[in-house]
């Protein structure tokens, strides 16, 4: 659903108009994420603006906009050689794990995916980023549609009223296992993953979930990760608990038919959400929320197999 772009700091920072135009084109809700290449990418942008003689008031605005751009810029563990030029680093990293495009005002002949800022329009095939698509309901396809958003988030909320880790209740573990394996291969920071599901008389109580969780999730969580299971009921006369979401602090998406893998012949519609809307939806499942009622204790599962009730 999201695409990673390499954006040269000197290109986006050298002109105020270019910074404004490009910065508005990126974000988890736009389908495009700027790769933090190098790790101090934002500082490089500010330096480029100062070196270009952009007025201080504009530079201050750039600083503020970058400070609030956590949903636009992601750290995907790219390697940067400070002895080489930015474009050489971008082309090398592109060869290891491709970007959607490399945005640079320099030599566009270095690779076919190089793109000057003037060509960064929604109509350009290298820049176009659909915000919704149909995803085959296999573990790998579901995980592939979620991994980039998950990679640069710190906290993940999976909302599916029918989520069930028990065998025979649908394959909800398959997509989660595939997603976590992809995150582990990217070597990104460990994450907290919360699963929010609906209550039902047939569901086991938290004590049984905590007892059985190590067997059901063995080998699932990379080192340092933890998984939380949250059970909710509807408030009489309040919101239905029906829609399915994948939500993070940097954005989210709606999953039409749910998180379970049902086979390649079936699809689910994945639609990116406005960033602020995603945060409002996340707040429905916070500890202080009154939109739904929490049922029982939260079950927390650690990567070493330990469990606890919260």
Coordinates of C-alpha atoms in Angstrom, one line a residue:
X1 CA 0.0 0.0 0.0
X2 CA 2.9 2.4 0.7
X3 CA 5.9 3.1 -1.3
X4 CA 9.4 4.2 -0.1
X5 CA 11.1 7.1 -2.0
X6 CA 14.6 8.3 -1.7
X7 CA 14.5 12.1 -1.8
X8 CA 17.8 14.1 -2.0
X9 CA 18.0 16.6 0.8
X10 CA 19.7 19.2 -1.5
X11 CA 16.9 18.8 -4.0
X12 CA 14.0 19.3 -1.6
X13 CA 15.7 21.9 0.6
X14 CA 17.2 24.2 -2.0
X15 CA 14.0 26.1 -2.9
X16 CA 11.0 27.0 -0.6
X17 CA 8.5 26.2 -3.4
X18 CA 10.1 22.8 -4.1
X19 CA 10.0 22.0 -0.3
X20 CA 6.4 23.0 0.0
X21 CA 5.3 21.0 -3.1
X22 CA 7.2 17.8 -2.4
X23 CA 6.5 17.7 1.4
X24 CA 2.7 17.9 0.7
X25 CA 3.0 14.9 -1.6
X26 CA 4.2 12.5 1.1
X27 CA 2.6 10.9 4.1
X28 CA 1.1 7.6 5.2
X29 CA -2.2 8.8 3.9
X30 CA -0.7 9.7 0.5
X31 CA 0.8 6.3 -0.1
X32 CA 4.4 7.7 -0.2
X33 CA 7.0 7.7 2.5
X34 CA 10.4 9.5 2.4
X35 CA 13.3 7.2 3.3
X36 CA 15.5 8.6 6.1
X37 CA 18.6 8.5 4.0
X38 CA 20.9 9.4 5.7
X39 CA 19.8 9.0 9.3
X40 CA 20.0 12.8 9.8
X41 CA 18.0 13.5 6.7
X42 CA 16.0 16.3 8.2
X43 CA 19.2 18.1 9.3
X44 CA 20.5 17.8 5.7
X45 CA 17.4 19.4 4.4
X46 CA 17.7 22.3 6.8
X47 CA 21.4 22.8 5.9
X48 CA 20.5 22.7 2.2
X49 CA 17.9 25.5 2.8
X50 CA 20.4 27.6 4.7
X51 CA 23.2 27.0 2.1
X52 CA 20.7 28.1 -0.6
X53 CA 20.1 31.4 1.1
X54 CA 16.4 30.8 2.0
X55 CA 15.3 33.5 4.4
X56 CA 15.4 32.6 8.1
X57 CA 11.6 32.8 8.5
X58 CA 11.3 30.2 5.8
X59 CA 14.0 28.0 7.3
X60 CA 12.1 28.1 10.6
X61 CA 9.0 27.0 8.8
X62 CA 10.9 24.1 7.2
X63 CA 12.2 23.1 10.6
X64 CA 8.7 23.1 12.1
X65 CA 7.2 21.2 9.2
X66 CA 9.8 18.6 9.4
X67 CA 9.3 18.3 13.2
X68 CA 5.6 17.4 12.6
X69 CA 6.3 15.1 9.6
X70 CA 6.7 11.8 11.5
X71 CA 4.0 10.3 9.2
X72 CA 6.0 11.4 6.1
X73 CA 9.5 10.2 6.9
X74 CA 10.5 6.7 7.8
X75 CA 13.7 4.9 9.0
X76 CA 14.0 1.7 7.1
X77 CA 17.5 0.8 8.3
X78 CA 19.2 1.9 5.1
X79 CA 23.0 2.0 5.2
X80 CA 24.7 5.3 4.3
X81 CA 28.4 5.8 3.4
X82 CA 29.3 9.4 4.3
X83 CA 32.4 9.2 2.1
X84 CA 30.2 8.8 -1.0
X85 CA 27.7 11.3 -2.5
X86 CA 24.0 11.1 -1.7
X87 CA 23.1 9.9 -5.1
X88 CA 25.7 7.2 -5.1
X89 CA 24.3 6.0 -1.7
X90 CA 20.7 6.1 -3.1
X91 CA 21.6 4.1 -6.2
X92 CA 23.6 1.5 -4.2
X93 CA 20.7 1.1 -1.7
X94 CA 18.2 0.9 -4.6
X95 CA 20.2 -2.0 -6.0
X96 CA 19.9 -3.8 -2.7
X97 CA 16.2 -3.1 -2.0
X98 CA 14.5 -0.9 -4.6
X99 CA 12.9 2.4 -3.9
X100 CA 9.8 3.3 -5.8
X101 CA 11.8 6.3 -7.2
X102 CA 14.9 8.3 -6.5
X103 CA 14.0 12.0 -6.5
X104 CA 17.0 14.2 -7.4
X105 CA 17.7 17.2 -9.5
X106 CA 21.1 15.7 -10.4
X107 CA 22.0 13.2 -13.1
X108 CA 18.8 11.4 -14.0
X109 CA 20.7 8.8 -16.1
X110 CA 22.1 6.9 -13.0
X111 CA 19.1 4.6 -12.9
X112 CA 15.7 4.3 -14.7
X113 CA 13.9 5.1 -11.4
X114 CA 15.6 8.5 -11.0
X115 CA 13.0 11.3 -11.1
X116 CA 13.5 15.1 -11.1
X117 CA 11.1 17.1 -8.8
X118 CA 9.3 18.7 -11.8
X119 CA 8.1 15.2 -12.8
X120 CA 6.7 14.4 -9.3
X121 CA 3.0 14.5 -10.3
X122 CA 0.3 12.0 -9.5
X123 CA 0.1 11.1 -13.2
X124 CA 3.7 10.0 -13.4
X125 CA 3.9 6.1 -13.2
X126 CA 6.9 6.3 -10.8
X127 CA 5.2 8.7 -8.5
X128 CA 1.6 7.6 -8.7
X129 CA 0.4 6.0 -5.5
X130 CA -3.1 4.6 -5.2
X131 CA -4.6 4.9 -1.7
X132 CA -6.7 1.8 -2.1
X133 CA -6.4 -1.6 -3.7
X134 CA -7.7 -5.2 -3.6
X135 CA -5.4 -7.5 -1.8
X136 CA -5.5 -11.3 -2.2
X137 CA -6.3 -12.9 1.2
X138 CA -3.1 -14.9 1.6
X139 CA -0.7 -14.4 4.5
X140 CA 2.1 -13.1 2.3
X141 CA -0.1 -10.7 0.3
X142 CA -1.8 -9.3 3.4
X143 CA 1.6 -8.9 5.1
X144 CA 3.1 -7.3 2.0
X145 CA 0.4 -4.6 1.9
X146 CA 1.1 -3.8 5.6
X147 CA 4.8 -4.1 6.1
X148 CA 6.0 -0.6 5.1
X149 CA 3.5 1.1 7.4
X150 CA 4.4 -1.3 10.2
X151 CA 8.1 -0.9 9.6
X152 CA 8.3 2.8 10.6
X153 CA 5.6 2.7 13.3
X154 CA 6.4 2.0 16.9
X155 CA 2.9 0.8 18.0
X156 CA 0.4 -1.2 15.9
X157 CA -3.3 -1.8 16.6
X158 CA -5.0 -4.5 14.7
X159 CA -8.7 -4.2 15.0
X160 CA -10.8 -7.1 13.9
X161 CA -13.9 -8.2 15.9
X162 CA -13.5 -11.8 14.7
X163 CA -9.8 -12.2 15.3
X164 CA -9.1 -15.5 17.0
X165 CA -5.7 -17.2 17.6
X166 CA -7.3 -20.6 18.1
X167 CA -6.9 -23.3 15.3
X168 CA -10.0 -23.8 13.3
X169 CA -11.3 -20.2 13.9
X170 CA -9.9 -18.8 10.7
X171 CA -6.3 -18.1 9.8
X172 CA -5.5 -14.9 11.6
X173 CA -2.1 -16.0 12.8
X174 CA -0.8 -16.6 9.2
X175 CA -0.8 -13.0 8.1
X176 CA 0.6 -11.9 11.5
X177 CA 3.4 -14.4 11.3
X178 CA 4.3 -13.3 7.7
X179 CA 4.2 -9.7 8.7
X180 CA 6.5 -10.2 11.8
X181 CA 8.9 -12.3 9.7
X182 CA 9.2 -9.4 7.2
X183 CA 9.8 -6.9 10.0
X184 CA 12.4 -9.1 11.5
X185 CA 14.3 -9.3 8.2
X186 CA 14.2 -5.5 8.0
X187 CA 15.9 -5.3 11.4
X188 CA 13.7 -2.4 12.5
X189 CA 13.0 -1.4 16.1
X190 CA 10.9 -3.9 18.2
X191 CA 7.3 -3.0 18.4
X192 CA 4.2 -3.4 20.5
X193 CA 1.3 -5.0 18.6
X194 CA -2.2 -4.9 20.1
X195 CA -5.0 -7.0 18.7
X196 CA -8.5 -5.8 19.5
X197 CA -11.4 -8.2 19.1
X198 CA -15.0 -8.6 20.0
X199 CA -16.3 -10.5 23.0
X200 CA -18.3 -13.6 22.5
X201 CA -19.7 -16.3 24.9
X202 CA -17.6 -18.9 23.1
X203 CA -14.3 -17.1 23.7
X204 CA -12.1 -18.4 26.5
X205 CA -11.4 -16.1 29.5
X206 CA -8.1 -14.2 29.7
X207 CA -6.6 -16.8 32.1
X208 CA -7.0 -19.5 29.5
X209 CA -5.8 -17.2 26.7
X210 CA -2.7 -16.5 28.7
X211 CA -2.2 -20.2 29.4
X212 CA -2.5 -21.3 25.7
X213 CA -0.9 -18.3 24.1
X214 CA 2.7 -19.6 24.3
X215 CA 1.8 -22.7 22.2
X216 CA -0.3 -20.7 19.7
X217 CA 2.4 -18.0 19.2
X218 CA 5.6 -20.0 19.6
X219 CA 8.2 -18.6 17.2
X220 CA 5.9 -15.8 16.2
X221 CA 7.4 -12.7 17.9
X222 CA 10.9 -11.4 17.0
X223 CA 13.1 -10.6 19.9
X224 CA 12.0 -7.6 21.9
X225 CA 8.4 -7.5 20.4
X226 CA 5.3 -8.1 22.5
X227 CA 1.8 -8.9 21.5
X228 CA -1.3 -7.8 23.5
X229 CA -4.8 -9.3 23.2
X230 CA -7.7 -6.9 24.0
X231 CA -11.3 -8.0 24.2
X232 CA -14.1 -5.5 23.8
X233 CA -17.9 -5.3 23.9
X234 CA -20.2 -2.8 22.4
X235 CA -21.8 -0.1 24.5
X236 CA -25.6 -0.3 24.3
X237 CA -26.8 2.3 21.9
X238 CA -23.3 3.1 20.9
X239 CA -20.9 2.4 18.0
X240 CA -21.1 -1.0 16.3
X241 CA -17.9 -3.0 16.6
X242 CA -17.7 -4.2 13.0
X243 CA -15.1 -2.4 10.9
X244 CA -11.6 -3.8 10.6
X245 CA -8.5 -1.6 10.7
X246 CA -4.7 -1.6 10.8
X247 CA -3.7 1.5 12.8
X248 CA -0.5 3.0 14.0
X249 CA 0.7 6.4 15.4
X250 CA 1.8 7.4 11.9
X251 CA -1.3 6.4 9.9
X252 CA -3.5 3.5 9.2
X253 CA -5.8 1.7 6.8
X254 CA -9.2 0.1 6.7
X255 CA -9.4 -3.6 5.8
X256 CA -12.7 -4.4 4.2
X257 CA -13.1 -8.2 4.7
X258 CA -10.8 -8.6 7.7
X259 CA -7.3 -9.7 8.7
X260 CA -7.8 -13.4 8.2
X261 CA -6.2 -15.3 5.3
X262 CA -8.9 -17.1 3.3
X263 CA -7.0 -18.1 0.1
X264 CA -5.9 -16.5 -3.2
X265 CA -9.3 -16.6 -4.8
X266 CA -10.6 -14.0 -2.3
X267 CA -9.6 -10.4 -1.8
X268 CA -10.0 -7.7 0.8
X269 CA -10.1 -4.0 0.0
X270 CA -7.4 -2.0 1.8
X271 CA -7.9 1.7 2.0
X272 CA -5.5 4.3 3.5
X273 CA -6.9 6.6 6.1
X274 CA -6.4 10.2 6.7
X275 CA -3.7 10.4 9.5
X276 CA -5.9 12.3 11.9
X277 CA -8.8 10.0 11.3
X278 CA -6.6 7.0 12.1
X279 CA -5.6 8.6 15.4
X280 CA -9.3 9.1 16.3
X281 CA -10.0 5.5 15.5
X282 CA -7.0 4.4 17.7
X283 CA -8.4 6.4 20.6
X284 CA -11.5 4.2 20.6
X285 CA -9.4 1.4 21.9
X286 CA -7.4 3.3 24.5
X287 CA -7.5 2.5 28.2
X288 CA -9.6 5.6 28.9
X289 CA -12.0 5.2 26.0
X290 CA -15.8 4.9 26.6
X291 CA -16.7 4.1 23.0
X292 CA -16.5 0.3 23.8
X293 CA -16.3 -1.6 27.0
X294 CA -13.1 -3.5 27.9
X295 CA -13.8 -7.1 28.8
X296 CA -11.6 -8.9 31.3
X297 CA -7.8 -8.5 31.5
X298 CA -5.4 -7.7 28.7
X299 CA -3.2 -10.7 27.8
X300 CA 0.4 -9.6 27.0
X301 CA 2.7 -12.1 25.3
X302 CA 6.5 -11.6 25.2
X303 CA 8.9 -12.9 22.6
X304 CA 10.5 -15.3 25.1
X305 CA 7.1 -16.9 25.6
X306 CA 6.2 -15.3 28.9
X307 CA 2.7 -14.0 29.4
X308 CA 1.0 -11.7 31.9
X309 CA -2.4 -10.3 32.6
X310 CA -2.8 -6.5 32.8

